[in-house]
Short mmCIF file of C-alpha atoms in Angstrom, two decimals:
data_model
loop_
_atom_site.label_atom_id
_atom_site.label_comp_id
_atom_site.label_asym_id
_atom_site.label_seq_id
_atom_site.Cartn_x
_atom_site.Cartn_y
_atom_site.Cartn_z
CA UNK A 1 0.00 0.00 0.00
CA UNK A 2 1.45 3.35 -0.97
CA UNK A 3 1.77 5.72 1.96
CA UNK A 4 0.04 9.08 1.62
CA UNK A 5 2.61 11.79 2.25
CA UNK A 6 1.67 15.29 3.27
CA UNK A 7 4.14 17.58 1.50
CA UNK A 8 3.32 21.25 1.49
CA UNK A 9 4.58 23.73 -1.03
CA UNK A 10 5.68 26.98 0.53
CA UNK A 11 6.08 29.83 -1.89
CA UNK A 12 8.75 32.19 -0.69
CA UNK A 13 8.57 35.42 -2.63
CA UNK A 14 11.75 37.21 -1.67
CA UNK A 15 11.74 40.98 -2.08
CA UNK A 16 14.66 41.86 -4.36
CA UNK A 17 17.34 44.19 -3.02
CA UNK A 18 17.63 47.60 -4.71
CA UNK A 19 20.50 46.43 -6.92
CA UNK A 20 18.43 43.61 -8.42
CA UNK A 21 16.62 44.56 -11.65
CA UNK A 22 13.15 43.09 -11.10
CA UNK A 23 11.89 42.27 -14.57
CA UNK A 24 10.17 38.93 -14.18
CA UNK A 25 7.27 39.84 -16.42
CA UNK A 26 9.37 41.37 -19.17
CA UNK A 27 11.98 38.70 -19.78
CA UNK A 28 13.16 38.84 -23.36
CA UNK A 29 14.16 35.86 -25.43
CA UNK A 30 17.86 35.44 -24.82
CA UNK A 31 20.29 35.97 -27.65
CA UNK A 32 22.65 33.06 -27.38
CA UNK A 33 26.31 33.49 -28.09
CA UNK A 34 28.67 30.60 -28.97
CA UNK A 35 31.06 29.82 -26.18
CA UNK A 36 33.78 27.23 -25.87
CA UNK A 37 33.98 26.39 -22.18
CA UNK A 38 37.00 25.22 -20.20
CA UNK A 39 35.46 22.09 -18.81
CA UNK A 40 36.44 20.26 -15.67
CA UNK A 41 36.68 16.53 -15.30
CA UNK A 42 33.04 15.53 -15.92
CA UNK A 43 30.98 15.51 -12.76
CA UNK A 44 28.52 12.99 -14.12
CA UNK A 45 30.20 10.20 -16.03
CA UNK A 46 33.92 10.08 -15.22
CA UNK A 47 34.57 7.38 -17.83
CA UNK A 48 33.06 9.20 -20.81
CA UNK A 49 35.67 11.84 -21.51
CA UNK A 50 34.74 11.72 -25.17
CA UNK A 51 31.48 13.41 -24.27
CA UNK A 52 33.39 16.69 -24.11
CA UNK A 53 33.70 16.67 -27.88
CA UNK A 54 30.18 18.12 -28.01
CA UNK A 55 31.20 21.17 -25.99
CA UNK A 56 31.45 23.32 -29.11
CA UNK A 57 27.69 22.89 -29.52
CA UNK A 58 26.99 24.46 -26.12
CA UNK A 59 25.90 28.07 -26.25
CA UNK A 60 26.12 30.46 -23.36
CA UNK A 61 24.22 33.75 -23.13
CA UNK A 62 25.77 36.97 -21.88
CA UNK A 63 26.69 36.69 -18.21
CA UNK A 64 23.95 39.01 -16.93
CA UNK A 65 21.32 37.05 -18.84
CA UNK A 66 22.03 33.58 -17.43
CA UNK A 67 18.94 31.88 -16.02
CA UNK A 68 19.60 28.72 -14.00
CA UNK A 69 17.24 26.20 -12.45
CA UNK A 70 18.58 24.83 -9.15
CA UNK A 71 17.40 21.49 -7.72
CA UNK A 72 18.15 20.32 -4.15
CA UNK A 73 17.23 16.91 -2.68
CA UNK A 74 20.23 16.02 -0.51
CA UNK A 75 18.24 15.27 2.64
CA UNK A 76 14.63 15.89 3.67
CA UNK A 77 13.43 18.93 1.70
CA UNK A 78 12.57 18.92 -2.00
CA UNK A 79 13.55 22.34 -3.34
CA UNK A 80 13.82 24.13 -6.66
CA UNK A 81 14.43 27.73 -7.67
CA UNK A 82 15.12 29.83 -10.73
CA UNK A 83 17.80 32.52 -10.39
CA UNK A 84 19.30 35.04 -12.82
CA UNK A 85 23.01 35.81 -12.91
CA UNK A 86 22.15 39.45 -12.15
CA UNK A 87 21.19 38.18 -8.68
CA UNK A 88 17.44 38.23 -9.19
CA UNK A 89 15.56 35.38 -7.54
CA UNK A 90 12.73 34.59 -9.95
CA UNK A 91 11.22 31.80 -7.85
CA UNK A 92 11.79 29.62 -4.82
CA UNK A 93 9.76 26.54 -3.90
CA UNK A 94 10.27 24.10 -1.03
CA UNK A 95 8.30 20.96 -0.20
CA UNK A 96 8.85 20.05 3.44
CA UNK A 97 8.94 16.56 4.94
CA UNK A 98 8.14 17.85 8.46
CA UNK A 99 5.35 15.29 8.97
CA UNK A 100 7.72 12.44 8.16
CA UNK A 101 10.34 13.80 10.57
CA UNK A 102 7.77 13.75 13.39
CA UNK A 103 6.56 10.26 12.46
CA UNK A 104 10.02 8.69 12.32
CA UNK A 105 11.83 10.90 14.83
CA UNK A 106 14.33 11.96 12.17
CA UNK A 107 15.17 11.35 8.52
CA UNK A 108 14.33 7.83 7.27
CA UNK A 109 16.21 7.61 3.94
CA UNK A 110 13.79 5.27 2.14
CA UNK A 111 10.73 7.29 3.20
CA UNK A 112 12.52 10.54 2.32
CA UNK A 113 13.35 9.18 -1.14
CA UNK A 114 9.71 8.27 -1.74
CA UNK A 115 8.57 11.71 -0.59
CA UNK A 116 11.06 13.39 -2.96
CA UNK A 117 9.92 11.18 -5.86
CA UNK A 118 6.26 12.05 -5.29
CA UNK A 119 6.74 15.83 -5.37
CA UNK A 120 9.88 16.54 -7.46
CA UNK A 121 8.00 17.10 -10.74
CA UNK A 122 5.48 19.38 -9.04
CA UNK A 123 8.18 21.40 -7.22
CA UNK A 124 10.23 22.00 -10.39
CA UNK A 125 7.14 22.90 -12.42
CA UNK A 126 5.99 25.30 -9.72
CA UNK A 127 9.42 27.00 -9.71
CA UNK A 128 9.17 27.49 -13.49
CA UNK A 129 5.57 28.72 -13.24
CA UNK A 130 6.43 31.28 -10.55
CA UNK A 131 9.25 32.57 -12.76
CA UNK A 132 6.89 32.78 -15.78
CA UNK A 133 9.34 30.63 -17.75
CA UNK A 134 9.56 27.28 -19.47
CA UNK A 135 12.56 24.94 -19.62
CA UNK A 136 13.42 26.38 -23.05
CA UNK A 137 14.19 29.75 -21.40
CA UNK A 138 16.86 28.27 -19.12
CA UNK A 139 20.61 28.61 -19.67
CA UNK A 140 21.51 25.55 -17.55
CA UNK A 141 20.37 23.22 -14.76
CA UNK A 142 22.28 22.97 -11.46
CA UNK A 143 21.74 20.11 -9.02
CA UNK A 144 23.23 18.94 -5.73
CA UNK A 145 25.29 15.77 -6.25
CA UNK A 146 26.70 15.57 -2.70
CA UNK A 147 27.25 15.34 0.16
CA UNK A 148 23.95 13.90 1.35
CA UNK A 149 21.86 10.74 1.37
CA UNK A 150 22.40 8.69 -1.80
CA UNK A 151 18.74 7.71 -2.20
CA UNK A 152 17.66 11.35 -1.91
CA UNK A 153 20.42 12.79 -4.11
CA UNK A 154 19.46 10.35 -6.86
CA UNK A 155 15.92 11.79 -7.17
CA UNK A 156 17.21 15.31 -7.81
CA UNK A 157 19.96 14.19 -10.18
CA UNK A 158 17.57 12.08 -12.25
CA UNK A 159 15.15 15.01 -12.59
CA UNK A 160 17.97 17.44 -13.45
CA UNK A 161 19.41 15.15 -16.12
CA UNK A 162 15.99 14.46 -17.62
CA UNK A 163 15.25 18.20 -17.83
CA UNK A 164 18.70 19.08 -19.19
CA UNK A 165 18.64 16.21 -21.71
CA UNK A 166 15.15 17.02 -23.00
CA UNK A 167 16.01 20.69 -23.62
CA UNK A 168 19.71 20.36 -24.56
CA UNK A 169 20.89 22.30 -21.49
CA UNK A 170 24.32 22.17 -19.83
CA UNK A 171 24.28 20.66 -16.36
CA UNK A 172 26.26 21.67 -13.26
CA UNK A 173 26.92 19.30 -10.34
CA UNK A 174 26.92 21.30 -7.11
CA UNK A 175 28.58 20.65 -3.74
CA UNK A 176 25.92 21.13 -1.07
CA UNK A 177 28.24 22.81 1.46
CA UNK A 178 29.79 25.13 -1.12
CA UNK A 179 26.26 26.22 -2.00
CA UNK A 180 25.58 27.12 1.64
CA UNK A 181 28.71 29.29 1.64
CA UNK A 182 28.25 30.96 -1.76
CA UNK A 183 24.60 31.97 -1.32
CA UNK A 184 25.95 34.74 0.92
CA UNK A 185 27.60 36.23 -2.18
CA UNK A 186 24.19 36.43 -3.81
CA UNK A 187 22.83 38.51 -0.93
CA UNK A 188 25.98 40.56 -0.22
CA UNK A 189 27.67 41.73 -3.40
CA UNK A 190 30.54 43.19 -1.34
CA UNK A 191 31.50 39.71 -0.16
CA UNK A 192 34.68 38.95 -2.10
CA UNK A 193 37.19 36.13 -1.76
CA UNK A 194 38.96 35.37 0.51
CA UNK A 195 36.46 34.97 3.35
CA UNK A 196 35.76 32.50 6.15
CA UNK A 197 32.63 30.41 6.51
CA UNK A 198 31.06 28.44 9.34
CA UNK A 199 28.51 26.00 7.92
CA UNK A 200 26.23 24.53 10.58
CA UNK A 201 23.29 22.21 10.00
CA UNK A 202 21.74 18.92 11.04
CA UNK A 203 24.38 16.91 9.23
CA UNK A 204 27.44 19.13 9.11
CA UNK A 205 29.71 21.41 11.09
CA UNK A 206 32.38 22.87 8.84
CA UNK A 207 34.84 25.77 9.19
CA UNK A 208 36.49 26.77 5.94
CA UNK A 209 38.69 29.43 4.45
CA UNK A 210 37.31 30.28 1.00
CA UNK A 211 40.27 31.49 -1.07
CA UNK A 212 38.43 31.50 -4.39
CA UNK A 213 35.62 29.77 -6.26
CA UNK A 214 36.20 26.05 -5.72
CA UNK A 215 39.33 26.75 -3.63
CA UNK A 216 38.77 25.92 0.06
CA UNK A 217 40.91 25.06 3.07
CA UNK A 218 39.12 23.01 5.71
CA UNK A 219 39.99 24.42 9.13
CA UNK A 220 37.64 22.20 11.12
CA UNK A 221 34.82 19.68 10.74
CA UNK A 222 32.57 17.34 12.77
CA UNK A 223 34.26 14.27 14.19
CA UNK A 224 30.90 12.78 15.16
CA UNK A 225 27.52 14.55 15.48
CA UNK A 226 26.78 18.01 14.11
CA UNK A 227 25.20 20.76 16.20
CA UNK A 228 21.84 20.49 14.41
CA UNK A 229 21.64 16.79 15.30
CA UNK A 230 22.29 17.68 18.96
CA UNK A 231 19.53 20.30 18.90
CA UNK A 232 17.08 17.84 17.32
CA UNK A 233 17.82 15.01 19.77
CA UNK A 234 17.63 17.34 22.79
CA UNK A 235 14.28 18.71 21.58
CA UNK A 236 12.95 15.18 21.09
CA UNK A 237 14.09 14.06 24.58
CA UNK A 238 12.44 17.16 26.10
CA UNK A 239 9.10 16.37 24.43
CA UNK A 240 9.10 19.47 22.23
CA UNK A 241 7.12 20.01 19.03
CA UNK A 242 9.37 18.66 16.25
CA UNK A 243 7.27 19.81 13.30
CA UNK A 244 9.55 22.79 12.71
CA UNK A 245 12.77 20.97 13.73
CA UNK A 246 14.51 21.00 17.08
CA UNK A 247 16.48 24.23 16.73
CA UNK A 248 13.62 26.75 16.88
CA UNK A 249 11.87 24.71 19.62
CA UNK A 250 14.97 24.65 21.84
CA UNK A 251 15.71 28.34 21.27
CA UNK A 252 12.16 29.29 22.26
CA UNK A 253 12.08 27.14 25.41
CA UNK A 254 15.59 28.23 26.42
CA UNK A 255 14.36 31.81 26.86
CA UNK A 256 12.35 30.59 29.89
CA UNK A 257 15.29 28.77 31.50
CA UNK A 258 18.45 29.47 33.49
CA UNK A 259 21.43 28.84 31.21
CA UNK A 260 23.79 28.53 34.21
CA UNK A 261 21.66 26.02 36.12
CA UNK A 262 23.33 22.89 34.73
CA UNK A 263 27.09 22.78 34.30
CA UNK A 264 27.51 20.81 31.11
CA UNK A 265 31.13 20.37 29.99
CA UNK A 266 32.23 22.20 26.85
CA UNK A 267 33.26 19.56 24.27
CA UNK A 268 36.88 18.94 23.26
CA UNK A 269 38.46 21.57 25.53
CA UNK A 270 41.67 19.51 25.55
CA UNK A 271 41.91 19.45 21.73
CA UNK A 272 43.52 22.65 20.46
CA UNK A 273 42.08 22.40 16.97
CA UNK A 274 38.95 23.63 15.18
CA UNK A 275 37.03 20.36 14.97
CA UNK A 276 33.62 19.80 16.51
CA UNK A 277 32.05 17.05 18.62
CA UNK A 278 28.50 16.97 19.97
CA UNK A 279 28.12 13.27 20.84
CA UNK A 280 29.41 13.77 24.41
CA UNK A 281 27.20 16.79 25.04
CA UNK A 282 24.19 14.77 23.85
CA UNK A 283 25.05 12.10 26.43
CA UNK A 284 25.32 14.73 29.19
CA UNK A 285 21.89 16.10 28.23
CA UNK A 286 20.30 12.65 28.19
CA UNK A 287 21.64 11.89 31.67
CA UNK A 288 20.41 15.24 33.00
CA UNK A 289 16.94 14.52 31.61
CA UNK A 290 16.90 11.04 33.16
CA UNK A 291 18.04 12.35 36.55
CA UNK A 292 15.11 14.79 36.61
CA UNK A 293 12.60 12.10 35.59
CA UNK A 294 11.44 14.06 32.56
CA UNK A 295 9.09 11.97 30.42
CA UNK A 296 9.33 12.87 26.71
CA UNK A 297 6.02 11.08 26.15
CA UNK A 298 4.37 14.00 27.94
CA UNK A 299 4.42 16.95 25.50
CA UNK A 300 5.78 20.22 26.84
CA UNK A 301 2.30 21.71 26.43
CA UNK A 302 0.97 19.23 29.05
CA UNK A 303 3.89 19.47 31.51
CA UNK A 304 3.45 20.84 35.03
CA UNK A 305 4.97 24.26 35.73
CA UNK A 306 7.85 22.67 37.69
CA UNK A 307 8.47 20.10 34.95
CA UNK A 308 8.39 22.83 32.30
CA UNK A 309 10.93 24.85 34.31
CA UNK A 310 13.26 21.82 34.48
CA UNK A 311 12.99 21.32 30.73
CA UNK A 312 13.64 25.02 30.09
CA UNK A 313 16.75 24.95 32.30
CA UNK A 314 18.11 21.97 30.38
CA UNK A 315 17.33 23.63 27.02
CA UNK A 316 19.04 26.89 28.07
CA UNK A 317 22.08 25.15 29.57
CA UNK A 318 22.46 22.91 26.53
CA UNK A 319 22.20 25.84 24.10
CA UNK A 320 24.75 27.91 26.05
CA UNK A 321 27.38 25.13 25.97
CA UNK A 322 26.60 23.99 22.41
CA UNK A 323 27.18 27.53 21.14
CA UNK A 324 30.22 28.10 23.39
CA UNK A 325 31.81 25.18 21.52
CA UNK A 326 31.10 27.01 18.25
CA UNK A 327 32.57 30.23 19.64
CA UNK A 328 35.79 28.58 20.81
CA UNK A 329 36.35 26.86 17.49
CA UNK A 330 35.60 30.03 15.53
CA UNK A 331 38.05 32.06 17.62
CA UNK A 332 40.86 29.65 16.81
CA UNK A 333 39.86 29.31 13.16
CA UNK A 334 39.90 33.11 12.71
CA UNK A 335 43.42 33.16 14.15
CA UNK A 336 44.55 30.44 11.72
CA UNK A 337 42.80 31.98 8.73
CA UNK A 338 44.32 35.43 9.30
CA UNK A 339 47.77 33.83 9.27
CA UNK A 340 47.05 32.39 5.82
CA UNK A 341 45.01 35.30 4.38
CA UNK A 342 45.49 38.53 6.39
CA UNK A 343 43.03 40.37 4.11
CA UNK A 344 39.95 38.47 5.37
CA UNK A 345 37.12 40.78 6.40
CA UNK A 346 34.06 38.52 6.68
CA UNK A 347 32.80 35.38 8.43
CA UNK A 348 29.82 33.82 6.67
CA UNK A 349 27.54 31.74 8.90
CA UNK A 350 25.09 29.60 6.93
CA UNK A 351 23.22 26.29 7.11
CA UNK A 352 19.98 25.53 8.97
CA UNK A 353 21.33 26.31 12.46
CA UNK A 354 22.40 29.78 11.26
CA UNK A 355 18.70 30.74 11.48
CA UNK A 356 19.02 30.59 15.29
CA UNK A 357 19.10 34.17 16.64
CA UNK A 358 21.04 33.18 19.78
CA UNK A 359 23.74 31.57 17.60
CA UNK A 360 23.96 34.67 15.41
CA UNK A 361 24.18 37.05 18.37
CA UNK A 362 26.98 35.07 20.06
CA UNK A 363 29.01 34.68 16.85
CA UNK A 364 28.56 38.37 16.07
CA UNK A 365 30.43 39.14 19.30
CA UNK A 366 33.25 36.80 18.28
CA UNK A 367 33.75 38.39 14.86
CA UNK A 368 33.54 41.96 16.19
CA UNK A 369 36.26 41.14 18.72
CA UNK A 370 38.44 40.18 15.74
CA UNK A 371 37.46 43.25 13.65
CA UNK A 372 35.53 41.13 11.13
CA UNK A 373 31.96 41.37 9.86
CA UNK A 374 29.34 38.64 10.23
CA UNK A 375 27.38 37.75 7.09
CA UNK A 376 24.26 35.59 7.51
CA UNK A 377 21.85 34.88 4.65
CA UNK A 378 18.16 35.34 5.54
CA UNK A 379 16.65 32.28 7.30
CA UNK A 380 14.87 31.08 4.13
CA UNK A 381 18.29 30.80 2.43
CA UNK A 382 20.04 29.20 5.43
CA UNK A 383 17.99 26.02 5.37
CA UNK A 384 18.35 23.74 2.32
CA UNK A 385 16.96 25.51 -0.74
CA UNK A 386 17.14 25.66 -4.53
CA UNK A 387 18.37 29.26 -4.66
CA UNK A 388 21.79 28.39 -3.23
CA UNK A 389 22.16 25.54 -5.75
CA UNK A 390 21.17 27.73 -8.70
CA UNK A 391 23.50 30.55 -7.60
CA UNK A 392 26.46 28.18 -7.12
CA UNK A 393 25.70 26.79 -10.57
CA UNK A 394 25.82 30.33 -11.98
CA UNK A 395 29.19 31.05 -10.32
CA UNK A 396 30.76 27.91 -11.81
CA UNK A 397 29.03 28.27 -15.18
CA UNK A 398 30.52 31.74 -15.60
CA UNK A 399 34.03 30.29 -15.50
CA UNK A 400 33.18 27.35 -17.77
CA UNK A 401 32.78 24.63 -15.16
CA UNK A 402 29.85 22.56 -16.32
CA UNK A 403 29.03 19.41 -18.23
CA UNK A 404 27.46 19.18 -21.70
CA UNK A 405 23.78 18.24 -22.03
CA UNK A 406 23.10 14.60 -21.14
CA UNK A 407 21.39 12.40 -23.74
CA UNK A 408 17.64 12.98 -24.10
CA UNK A 409 17.07 9.33 -23.21
CA UNK A 410 19.39 7.85 -20.57
CA UNK A 411 20.29 4.15 -20.77
CA UNK A 412 18.72 2.08 -18.00
CA UNK A 413 22.10 0.94 -16.69
CA UNK A 414 23.52 4.48 -16.44
CA UNK A 415 25.43 4.95 -13.17
CA UNK A 416 24.77 8.34 -11.60
CA UNK A 417 27.68 10.19 -10.06
CA UNK A 418 26.44 10.69 -6.50
CA UNK A 419 28.84 11.79 -3.77
CA UNK A 420 27.28 11.12 -0.35
CA UNK A 421 30.59 11.75 1.44
CA UNK A 422 32.44 14.45 -0.43
CA UNK A 423 34.93 16.80 1.29
CA UNK A 424 34.80 20.44 0.25
CA UNK A 425 38.41 21.44 0.83
CA UNK A 426 41.80 20.13 1.78
CA UNK A 427 42.57 19.88 5.49
CA UNK A 428 44.73 22.58 7.05
CA UNK A 429 47.87 20.92 8.44
CA UNK A 430 47.41 22.28 11.98
CA UNK A 431 43.77 21.22 11.90
CA UNK A 432 44.35 17.49 11.59
CA UNK A 433 43.02 15.77 14.67
CA UNK A 434 43.79 12.35 16.12
CA UNK A 435 40.19 12.31 17.31
CA UNK A 436 38.84 12.07 13.76
CA UNK A 437 36.74 8.97 13.28
CA UNK A 438 38.16 6.31 10.96
CA UNK A 439 34.69 5.69 9.50
CA UNK A 440 34.83 9.12 7.87
CA UNK A 441 36.88 7.63 5.05
CA UNK A 442 36.79 9.64 1.83
CA UNK A 443 34.67 8.35 -0.97
CA UNK A 444 35.61 11.13 -3.40
CA UNK A 445 38.53 13.53 -3.68
CA UNK A 446 37.63 16.97 -2.35
CA UNK A 447 36.03 19.52 -4.66
CA UNK A 448 39.13 21.70 -4.27
CA UNK A 449 41.53 18.93 -5.32
CA UNK A 450 39.39 18.07 -8.37
CA UNK A 451 39.43 21.70 -9.53
CA UNK A 452 43.15 22.12 -8.85
CA UNK A 453 43.93 18.97 -10.85
CA UNK A 454 41.82 20.25 -13.71
CA UNK A 455 43.56 23.63 -13.73
CA UNK A 456 46.97 21.93 -13.81
CA UNK A 457 45.87 19.83 -16.80
CA UNK A 458 44.80 22.97 -18.66
CA UNK A 459 48.25 24.47 -18.17
#
């Protein structure tokens, strides 16, 4: 029996900034200009190098007239957006799997894949409809190919390749974490390389130095659980409403609590690096909840006033220590980054957890102390979305990094290039940690190393 999934389309009509020419209703037919791109190693079919012989047939419009469809299905949201290279967001559509998250207490890959499959066509069509465009008006299709859940990534990649193949469009494989970092450049045109980025979400904690497009140094990463996972588990154990994820629920409850009431230990104080660990803090929280006999089966809305106070104290104490860990790591990473690139002026904070106002306020103090500026995309662009994928596609497309159109009909045995574990940058020497888990073995070379190898081949 096929399960009925409740996926809601939320139409996010972003108001364009003054520098964005808002001409959705007056888009002209694009005059295409022949362009011979400098192509990277193919992102899609590494064994079919001969496919690049068709690159001369690819046409690219003037830079300011690029229109790219972005598709994102790396985890639990199905998202699509249409963005112009001028910076204008023509549409943004997200189908949430919030009901599934509540039902399964987290992301269930097989259920998430089915949910993506049921709504992907509708989400992409809605993005095109909102933009008043058809596929024939697009310059290219960008899609997340990793990191993420393989089953979920596959749905987006199949849709992107089908669309690109049917309309003879170039295709751009996008790194999910790079997209989180680069969307800040869409919103802040003054944000130039080099800059630092802290990317924080349910699946990732990552501190990077962005030296250029596709050129990243990894200063620190998660050695076990990411901060978003810790927020979600804590919210679940406290009996909070999970329909909008654990982060907002914890932040709201924490305002009622005493953040100094429980002395949780700050993770990894003995490790003088920039890596993150939240598994131990999760254990501390679980023990504190058990010692106070808090029953997660009783929703917070039904808790007694004393029980609610206990839960609020735990939420506030957890949030204080979880974010202190971020602050400590950022302080050290800024010190390292300024040694490498003294001209850095900005720290970008993006990813789902960057929507948290407490997190933003604390990190703002850290960057001001170091004479930097904090750049946070608006909340709708911090969580997973199609805009960040489309914009990252535009950035790479401009410098010729894309693949030629796939065939209109794909063979049934075609192997998709999915990269569930895919590092963004090369590790900074001082940042290597003995605490790193051995199970985090690389599946793919980092995006940075692929691009560097390609540039060396061209020279």
